[in-house]
Short mmCIF file of C-alpha atoms and ligand atoms in Angstrom, two decimals:
data_model
loop_
_atom_site.label_atom_id
_atom_site.label_comp_id
_atom_site.label_asym_id
_atom_site.label_seq_id
_atom_site.Cartn_x
_atom_site.Cartn_y
_atom_site.Cartn_z
CA MET D 1 67.06 174.18 -151.63
CA ARG D 2 66.82 174.99 -155.34
CA ARG D 3 66.57 178.57 -156.46
CA ILE D 4 63.34 179.60 -158.14
CA ASP D 5 63.95 182.31 -160.74
CA GLY D 6 62.51 183.81 -163.89
CA HIS D 7 63.16 180.64 -165.89
CA THR D 8 61.67 178.07 -163.51
CA ARG D 9 59.24 175.70 -165.29
CA LEU D 10 56.10 174.47 -163.60
CA CYS D 11 54.69 170.95 -163.48
CA GLY D 12 52.05 169.68 -161.12
CA LEU D 13 49.36 167.23 -160.16
CA ILE D 14 45.65 167.90 -160.49
CA GLY D 15 43.18 165.78 -158.58
CA ASN D 16 40.80 165.72 -155.65
CA PRO D 17 42.16 164.95 -153.10
CA VAL D 18 45.89 165.41 -153.69
CA GLY D 19 47.20 165.63 -150.11
CA HIS D 20 48.48 162.04 -150.04
CA THR D 21 50.58 162.27 -153.20
CA VAL D 22 54.22 161.23 -153.40
CA SER D 23 54.63 162.66 -156.92
CA PRO D 24 56.28 165.93 -155.75
CA VAL D 25 59.02 163.81 -154.17
CA ILE D 26 59.60 161.96 -157.45
CA HIS D 27 59.77 165.01 -159.70
CA ASN D 28 61.52 167.46 -157.39
CA THR D 29 64.16 164.84 -156.54
CA LEU D 30 64.74 164.20 -160.24
CA ALA D 31 64.91 167.92 -161.02
CA GLU D 32 67.37 168.47 -158.18
CA ARG D 33 69.60 165.58 -159.21
CA GLU D 34 69.56 166.65 -162.84
CA GLY D 35 70.03 170.35 -162.08
CA ARG D 36 66.84 171.10 -163.99
CA ASN D 37 65.03 174.37 -163.31
CA LEU D 38 61.61 172.82 -162.67
CA VAL D 39 59.22 172.66 -159.73
CA TYR D 40 56.36 170.25 -159.21
CA VAL D 41 53.41 171.10 -156.96
CA PRO D 42 50.02 169.56 -156.14
CA PHE D 43 46.84 171.38 -157.23
CA HIS D 44 43.57 170.54 -155.55
CA VAL D 45 40.94 170.93 -158.28
CA GLY D 46 37.36 171.07 -157.02
CA GLU D 47 34.32 169.57 -158.68
CA GLY D 48 33.41 171.23 -161.97
CA GLN D 49 36.77 173.02 -162.25
CA LEU D 50 38.75 170.56 -164.37
CA LYS D 51 38.44 172.24 -167.76
CA LYS D 52 39.30 175.64 -166.32
CA ALA D 53 42.26 174.13 -164.46
CA VAL D 54 43.73 172.55 -167.62
CA GLU D 55 43.15 175.68 -169.70
CA GLY D 56 44.60 177.82 -166.91
CA ALA D 57 47.69 175.63 -166.64
CA PHE D 58 48.23 175.93 -170.39
CA ALA D 59 47.77 179.70 -170.25
CA LEU D 60 50.31 179.86 -167.41
CA ASN D 61 52.81 178.01 -169.62
CA ALA D 62 52.91 174.95 -167.33
CA LEU D 63 55.17 172.34 -168.90
CA GLY D 64 53.15 169.33 -167.85
CA LEU D 65 50.57 167.92 -165.47
CA ASN D 66 49.79 164.65 -163.83
CA VAL D 67 46.15 163.79 -163.34
CA THR D 68 44.77 161.63 -160.57
CA VAL D 69 41.43 160.52 -159.14
CA PRO D 70 38.70 161.41 -160.05
CA TYR D 71 39.74 163.06 -163.32
CA LYS D 72 41.66 160.44 -165.32
CA SER D 73 38.77 159.83 -167.75
CA GLU D 74 37.14 163.25 -167.68
CA VAL D 75 40.41 164.98 -168.60
CA ILE D 76 40.31 163.33 -172.04
CA GLY D 77 37.71 165.95 -173.01
CA CYS D 78 40.24 168.72 -172.25
CA LEU D 79 43.08 167.51 -174.52
CA ALA D 80 44.44 168.65 -177.87
CA GLU D 81 45.71 165.13 -178.62
CA ILE D 82 45.84 161.67 -177.05
CA ASP D 83 48.35 158.86 -177.21
CA GLY D 84 47.08 155.59 -178.72
CA ILE D 85 47.27 153.32 -175.67
CA ALA D 86 45.84 155.98 -173.36
CA GLU D 87 42.92 156.32 -175.75
CA LYS D 88 42.31 152.55 -175.74
CA ILE D 89 42.47 152.42 -171.94
CA GLY D 90 40.19 155.46 -171.70
CA ALA D 91 42.29 157.06 -168.95
CA VAL D 92 45.05 159.66 -168.92
CA ASN D 93 47.40 160.49 -166.05
CA THR D 94 49.99 162.67 -167.80
CA LEU D 95 49.56 165.81 -169.89
CA VAL D 96 52.43 166.97 -172.07
CA ARG D 97 52.47 170.49 -173.45
CA THR D 98 52.21 170.88 -177.23
CA GLY D 99 51.74 173.99 -179.41
CA ASN D 100 47.97 174.15 -179.05
CA GLY D 101 47.12 172.34 -175.83
CA TYR D 102 48.13 169.20 -173.93
CA LYS D 103 48.67 165.69 -175.26
CA GLY D 104 47.47 162.94 -172.91
CA TYR D 105 49.39 159.80 -172.00
CA ASN D 106 48.85 156.92 -169.60
CA THR D 107 52.13 156.39 -167.78
CA ASP D 108 50.38 154.24 -165.16
CA ALA D 109 50.26 151.57 -167.86
CA THR D 110 53.72 152.14 -169.31
CA GLY D 111 55.06 152.51 -165.75
CA LEU D 112 53.61 149.10 -164.94
CA TYR D 113 55.39 147.72 -167.98
CA ARG D 114 58.73 149.19 -166.96
CA ALA D 115 58.26 148.02 -163.36
CA MET D 116 57.50 144.47 -164.48
CA ARG D 117 60.45 144.47 -166.84
CA SER D 118 62.74 145.75 -164.12
CA GLU D 119 61.70 142.74 -162.00
CA GLY D 120 62.38 140.42 -164.94
CA ILE D 121 58.69 139.65 -165.62
CA ARG D 122 57.97 139.02 -169.30
CA ILE D 123 54.72 140.02 -171.00
CA GLU D 124 55.51 139.28 -174.65
CA GLY D 125 54.16 135.89 -175.67
CA GLU D 126 52.90 135.10 -172.15
CA GLU D 127 49.51 134.06 -170.86
CA ILE D 128 48.73 136.39 -167.96
CA LEU D 129 46.13 136.44 -165.19
CA ILE D 130 44.65 139.79 -164.27
CA LEU D 131 42.72 139.96 -161.01
CA GLY D 132 40.03 142.63 -161.08
CA ALA D 133 38.04 144.46 -163.74
CA GLY D 134 38.02 148.06 -162.45
CA GLY D 135 40.06 151.00 -163.74
CA ALA D 136 43.46 149.65 -162.69
CA ALA D 137 42.77 146.16 -164.06
CA ARG D 138 41.55 147.59 -167.32
CA ALA D 139 44.77 149.58 -167.77
CA ALA D 140 46.84 146.47 -166.94
CA ALA D 141 44.81 144.34 -169.37
CA PHE D 142 45.18 146.77 -172.28
CA LEU D 143 48.86 147.20 -171.52
CA CYS D 144 49.52 143.44 -171.52
CA VAL D 145 47.79 142.87 -174.84
CA SER D 146 49.38 145.91 -176.46
CA LYS D 147 52.81 144.65 -175.34
CA GLY D 148 52.20 141.30 -177.00
CA ALA D 149 50.75 138.97 -174.35
CA ALA D 150 49.52 135.82 -176.08
CA ARG D 151 46.43 135.67 -173.91
CA ILE D 152 45.01 137.28 -170.78
CA TYR D 153 42.48 135.95 -168.31
CA ILE D 154 40.53 138.70 -166.58
CA MET D 155 39.33 137.25 -163.29
CA ASN D 156 36.80 139.17 -161.24
CA ARG D 157 34.29 138.72 -158.43
CA THR D 158 31.64 140.16 -160.77
CA LYS D 159 32.17 138.12 -163.91
CA GLU D 160 30.00 140.40 -166.09
CA LYS D 161 32.45 143.26 -165.58
CA ALA D 162 35.37 141.05 -166.61
CA GLN D 163 33.35 139.93 -169.62
CA LYS D 164 32.80 143.52 -170.69
CA VAL D 165 36.49 144.40 -170.49
CA ALA D 166 37.45 141.19 -172.32
CA GLU D 167 34.96 141.85 -175.14
CA GLU D 168 36.19 145.39 -175.50
CA ILE D 169 39.82 144.28 -175.70
CA ASN D 170 39.04 141.56 -178.24
CA GLY D 171 37.22 144.15 -180.33
CA VAL D 172 39.98 146.75 -180.14
CA PHE D 173 42.81 144.33 -180.91
CA GLY D 174 40.82 142.26 -183.40
CA ARG D 175 41.72 138.87 -181.92
CA GLU D 176 40.34 136.58 -179.21
CA CYS D 177 43.13 137.36 -176.75
CA ALA D 178 41.12 138.11 -173.61
CA ALA D 179 38.87 135.75 -171.68
CA ALA D 180 36.78 136.44 -168.58
CA LEU D 181 36.59 134.16 -165.56
CA HIS D 182 34.92 134.37 -162.18
CA LEU D 183 37.62 134.52 -159.50
CA GLU D 184 36.56 131.19 -158.05
CA ASP D 185 36.75 129.46 -161.43
CA TYR D 186 40.54 129.25 -161.58
CA GLY D 187 40.08 125.48 -161.97
CA LYS D 188 38.96 126.24 -165.55
CA LEU D 189 42.37 127.65 -166.50
CA PRO D 190 44.10 125.37 -169.00
CA PRO D 191 46.02 122.78 -166.94
CA GLY D 192 49.71 121.96 -166.99
CA ARG D 193 51.13 125.46 -166.73
CA LYS D 194 51.75 128.26 -164.27
CA TYR D 195 51.03 131.91 -164.93
CA PRO D 196 52.22 135.40 -164.07
CA ALA D 197 49.42 137.27 -162.26
CA ILE D 198 48.74 140.98 -161.80
CA GLN D 199 46.71 141.77 -158.68
CA ALA D 200 44.66 144.79 -159.73
CA THR D 201 41.72 144.73 -157.32
CA SER D 202 41.49 147.18 -154.44
CA VAL D 203 41.57 144.33 -151.90
CA GLY D 204 44.57 144.42 -149.56
CA LEU D 205 44.93 148.18 -149.74
CA TYR D 206 46.06 149.69 -146.44
CA PRO D 207 44.30 149.76 -143.91
CA GLY D 208 42.53 146.57 -145.07
CA ALA D 209 45.91 144.91 -145.40
CA GLU D 210 45.00 141.56 -143.88
CA ALA D 211 42.87 140.61 -146.90
CA ALA D 212 43.61 139.01 -150.27
CA VAL D 213 41.10 138.82 -153.08
CA ILE D 214 41.27 135.03 -153.00
CA GLU D 215 42.68 132.74 -150.32
CA ASP D 216 42.71 129.26 -151.93
CA ARG D 217 46.17 127.75 -152.01
CA ALA D 218 45.19 125.78 -155.14
CA PHE D 219 44.84 129.11 -156.95
CA TYR D 220 48.27 130.33 -155.86
CA GLU D 221 49.82 127.06 -156.99
CA ARG D 222 48.93 128.15 -160.54
CA ILE D 223 51.04 131.33 -160.24
CA HIS D 224 54.79 131.49 -160.82
CA THR D 225 55.07 135.29 -160.37
CA GLY D 226 52.67 137.67 -158.68
CA PHE D 227 52.73 141.44 -159.20
CA ASP D 228 50.51 143.35 -156.78
CA LEU D 229 49.59 146.90 -157.79
CA VAL D 230 49.17 147.58 -154.06
CA TYR D 231 52.41 148.72 -152.38
CA ARG D 232 51.44 149.23 -148.76
CA PRO D 233 52.23 147.07 -146.81
CA SER D 234 55.39 146.10 -148.68
CA CYS D 235 54.47 142.44 -148.39
CA THR D 236 50.74 142.26 -149.09
CA ARG D 237 48.69 139.20 -148.21
CA PHE D 238 48.50 138.39 -151.94
CA MET D 239 52.30 138.44 -152.14
CA LYS D 240 52.60 136.22 -149.07
CA LEU D 241 50.16 133.69 -150.51
CA VAL D 242 52.08 133.62 -153.83
CA ARG D 243 55.38 133.10 -151.99
CA ASP D 244 53.93 130.45 -149.67
CA ALA D 245 52.92 128.48 -152.76
CA GLY D 246 56.45 128.71 -154.18
CA GLY D 247 56.15 131.73 -156.51
CA LYS D 248 57.95 135.06 -156.67
CA ALA D 249 56.04 138.20 -155.70
CA TYR D 250 56.46 141.95 -156.07
CA HIS D 251 54.56 145.00 -154.82
CA GLY D 252 53.47 148.01 -156.86
CA LEU D 253 55.81 150.74 -155.63
CA LYS D 254 58.01 150.46 -158.71
CA MET D 255 54.95 151.06 -160.88
CA LEU D 256 54.37 154.31 -159.01
CA LEU D 257 58.07 155.13 -159.43
CA TYR D 258 58.12 154.47 -163.16
CA GLN D 259 54.85 156.24 -163.93
CA GLY D 260 56.56 159.34 -162.51
CA VAL D 261 59.89 158.74 -164.23
CA GLU D 262 58.14 158.28 -167.54
CA ALA D 263 56.10 161.50 -167.11
CA TYR D 264 59.29 163.39 -166.25
CA GLU D 265 60.97 161.99 -169.36
CA LEU D 266 58.04 163.03 -171.55
CA TRP D 267 57.99 166.56 -170.16
CA ASN D 268 61.70 167.13 -170.46
CA GLY D 269 62.58 165.03 -173.51
CA VAL D 270 65.24 163.12 -171.57
CA SER D 271 65.99 159.59 -170.49
CA VAL D 272 66.51 159.31 -166.72
CA SER D 273 69.61 157.33 -165.71
CA GLU D 274 69.26 154.10 -163.73
CA GLU D 275 71.25 155.73 -160.93
CA ASP D 276 68.73 158.59 -160.65
CA VAL D 277 65.80 156.16 -160.83
CA LEU D 278 67.23 154.23 -157.88
CA ALA D 279 67.89 157.43 -155.92
CA VAL D 280 64.26 158.50 -156.42
CA TYR D 281 63.06 155.06 -155.37
CA ASP D 282 65.04 155.31 -152.11
CA LYS D 283 63.67 158.79 -151.47
CA MET D 284 60.09 157.59 -152.06
CA LYS D 285 60.51 154.70 -149.64
CA GLU D 286 62.03 157.00 -147.03
CA THR D 287 59.21 159.57 -147.40
CA MET D 288 56.49 156.94 -147.35
CA GLY D 289 58.05 154.94 -144.51
CA ILE D 290 58.18 151.79 -146.62
CA GLU D 291 60.90 149.24 -145.98
CA GLU D 292 61.79 146.30 -148.16
P1 ATR Q 1 40.32 150.77 -159.34
O1 ATR Q 1 40.09 152.05 -160.09
O2 ATR Q 1 41.34 150.85 -158.24
O3 ATR Q 1 40.57 149.62 -160.25
P2 ATR Q 1 37.55 150.03 -159.04
O4 ATR Q 1 37.33 150.48 -160.44
O5 ATR Q 1 36.59 150.43 -157.97
O6 ATR Q 1 38.97 150.52 -158.52
O7 ATR Q 1 37.71 148.42 -159.07
C1 ATR Q 1 37.89 147.68 -157.90
C2 ATR Q 1 38.16 146.22 -158.26
O8 ATR Q 1 38.39 145.48 -157.06
C3 ATR Q 1 36.99 145.53 -158.95
O9 ATR Q 1 37.49 144.54 -159.82
C4 ATR Q 1 36.25 144.89 -157.76
O10 ATR Q 1 35.48 143.76 -158.07
P3 ATR Q 1 33.93 143.93 -158.57
O11 ATR Q 1 34.00 144.36 -160.00
O12 ATR Q 1 33.34 142.58 -158.40
O13 ATR Q 1 33.34 144.98 -157.66
C5 ATR Q 1 37.42 144.44 -156.94
N1 ATR Q 1 37.05 144.27 -155.53
C6 ATR Q 1 36.84 145.26 -154.62
N2 ATR Q 1 36.52 144.71 -153.43
C7 ATR Q 1 36.51 143.36 -153.60
C8 ATR Q 1 36.29 142.24 -152.74
N3 ATR Q 1 36.00 142.42 -151.45
N4 ATR Q 1 36.38 141.00 -153.26
C9 ATR Q 1 36.68 140.80 -154.56
N5 ATR Q 1 36.93 141.81 -155.42
C10 ATR Q 1 36.85 143.07 -154.96
#
C-alpha cells in the first residue's frame, strides 16, 4: 500500500457512471511501479455538474483528469486549450493541467494508434475500412487520416451518418480521403486487394457477444487484419469471422491500455517503459478476468 502524504498528487476520472472503470488499476499500478506520489480515483459527476467539477478539480490542484461517457464532447466547453486532433474529433478524454486551466487531449485516438502499431498494423499509406459512424468510429476515422492513411472507407448500417463523417473529414483535411459505404455494399470496394479493418460499432459488446455487425464471409475475405475496439469477450465474433477467412484479428484491450498510458505520460511528463506497460496490461487482464 502506498503512503499518502502532504505531497500526493491527485488524478481521476469524471463520468456518469464510473463504477465499471479499469482506469484506477492502470494509473495506480503505474504510479506504484514508478514510485510516483500520485493517486487516481473515480468521480461520479451528476447531470449539470460538469463545469463545476472541472473548475473544482483545478482549484484543488488536481494534476489531471480522464473524462468518460457522457461528457467527452461537453467537456470541451470547460477547457483552457485543446489539442489539434482532439478538436477535429470533437471529443476529449484527458485533461492536462496548465497555468490557467486544463488542456484537452484525445488519448482514445492516440491510444488506438499505439495499440495498432504494437500489433504491427500500419496506417500510413494504407486504405482502411472503418465499421461504424458513431463516436468511436469518428475518432478512429480522424486518427487514421491524421496519421497518413491514403484512404478510408466508412461503412455503416445508416449510410447517411457515414456520409456525414466522410464529408466532414474531407473538408477538414482538404482532400477526398474518406468515402462512405453502406455495410452491405462491400462489393463496391475496389477489387484486387485486401484491407485492414477497424470494428468501431457497438455490436458484439458483452453481453451481446454472439453478434457481429456483418456475417457475410465474402466481406471477411476482403480483410487481411481486423482490429475490434470491443475487448470482451477476448475473441469477439468479428475477430472469429476475420480469422476464419484467413486474416489476423485483435481485440481492443490494448487501446484501453494505451489510452491510459498516454494520459499518464502527459500528466507526468514521462515515457512509460515497455516493461511497465506490459505489467499494467497483465494487471488489467487479471482485474477484468480476461484471458488471452
Ligand atoms: P459509440 O459512441 O460507441 O461509437 P454510437 O455513437 O451509439 O456509439 O454508435 C454506434 C455505432 O454502432 C453506429 O455506427 C451504429 O450504426 P447506425 O449509425 O446505423 O445506428 C452501429 N450499430 C449499433 N447497432 C448496430 C446493429 N445492430 N447493426 C449495425 N450497426 C449497428
